[in-house]
Amino acid sequence: MAHRLRRGSIVMCWAEPASAGGLGLSVLGEPPKDVVAHDSTLLVRRVLSPRQVAGKPP
């Protein structure tokens, strides 16, 4: 039986020496995001829709 992801997601992480912070990440159920290293901190970046850039509610 197949299940649909609704508002949740699955986050998978593993040791990845070549990645920022030595951590590999993959997410199921959410739009793609980038993990960026900045000042010894890992930040998550995602693409904004034109509507979000214009400051309108989603």
mmCIF file of C-alpha atoms in Angstrom:
data_model
loop_
_atom_site.group_PDB
_atom_site.id
_atom_site.type_symbol
_atom_site.label_atom_id
_atom_site.label_comp_id
_atom_site.label_asym_id
_atom_site.label_seq_id
_atom_site.Cartn_x
_atom_site.Cartn_y
_atom_site.Cartn_z
ATOM 1 C CA MET A 1 0.000 0.000 0.000
ATOM 2 C CA ALA A 2 1.448 3.370 -1.018
ATOM 3 C CA HIS A 3 1.337 6.288 1.398
ATOM 4 C CA ARG A 4 1.487 9.937 0.444
ATOM 5 C CA LEU A 5 3.541 12.448 2.332
ATOM 6 C CA ARG A 6 1.262 15.257 3.364
ATOM 7 C CA ARG A 7 2.779 18.153 5.293
ATOM 8 C CA GLY A 8 5.666 16.129 6.690
ATOM 9 C CA SER A 9 9.016 15.101 5.339
ATOM 10 C CA ILE A 10 11.752 12.538 5.872
ATOM 11 C CA VAL A 11 15.302 13.743 6.528
ATOM 12 C CA MET A 12 18.165 11.322 5.968
ATOM 13 C CA CYS A 13 21.692 12.162 7.117
ATOM 14 C CA TRP A 14 25.032 10.337 6.983
ATOM 15 C CA ALA A 15 28.746 10.972 7.389
ATOM 16 C CA GLU A 16 30.030 12.624 4.194
ATOM 17 C CA PRO A 17 33.604 13.918 4.592
ATOM 18 C CA ALA A 18 33.487 15.840 1.271
ATOM 19 C CA SER A 19 30.394 17.904 2.296
ATOM 20 C CA ALA A 20 30.160 21.041 4.410
ATOM 21 C CA GLY A 21 30.360 20.022 8.058
ATOM 22 C CA GLY A 22 31.078 16.416 7.057
ATOM 23 C CA LEU A 23 27.349 15.699 6.843
ATOM 24 C CA GLY A 24 25.368 14.436 3.855
ATOM 25 C CA LEU A 25 21.656 15.293 3.781
ATOM 26 C CA SER A 26 18.723 14.201 1.669
ATOM 27 C CA VAL A 27 15.093 15.228 2.192
ATOM 28 C CA LEU A 28 11.934 13.577 0.886
ATOM 29 C CA GLY A 29 8.666 15.483 0.808
ATOM 30 C CA GLU A 30 9.942 19.067 0.674
ATOM 31 C CA PRO A 31 11.179 21.329 -2.142
ATOM 32 C CA PRO A 32 14.957 21.147 -2.705
ATOM 33 C CA LYS A 33 17.183 23.122 -0.372
ATOM 34 C CA ASP A 34 20.921 23.775 -0.306
ATOM 35 C CA VAL A 35 23.094 23.434 2.789
ATOM 36 C CA VAL A 36 25.677 26.227 2.879
ATOM 37 C CA ALA A 37 28.621 26.576 5.281
ATOM 38 C CA HIS A 38 28.980 30.124 6.680
ATOM 39 C CA ASP A 39 31.121 31.187 9.655
ATOM 40 C CA SER A 40 31.346 27.636 11.041
ATOM 41 C CA THR A 41 27.552 27.260 10.812
ATOM 42 C CA LEU A 42 25.494 25.188 8.389
ATOM 43 C CA LEU A 43 22.624 27.194 6.879
ATOM 44 C CA VAL A 44 19.728 25.953 4.746
ATOM 45 C CA ARG A 45 18.860 27.931 1.625
ATOM 46 C CA ARG A 46 15.823 27.461 -0.592
ATOM 47 C CA VAL A 47 14.584 29.123 -3.754
ATOM 48 C CA LEU A 48 11.812 31.668 -3.259
ATOM 49 C CA SER A 49 8.876 31.867 -5.603
ATOM 50 C CA PRO A 50 8.317 35.197 -7.440
ATOM 51 C CA ARG A 51 5.305 35.752 -5.158
ATOM 52 C CA GLN A 52 7.474 35.387 -2.021
ATOM 53 C CA VAL A 53 10.110 37.740 -3.458
ATOM 54 C CA ALA A 54 7.384 40.357 -4.048
ATOM 55 C CA GLY A 55 6.423 40.100 -0.364
ATOM 56 C CA LYS A 56 2.982 38.615 -0.924
ATOM 57 C CA PRO A 57 1.764 35.782 1.358
ATOM 58 C CA PRO A 58 2.129 32.260 -0.149
#
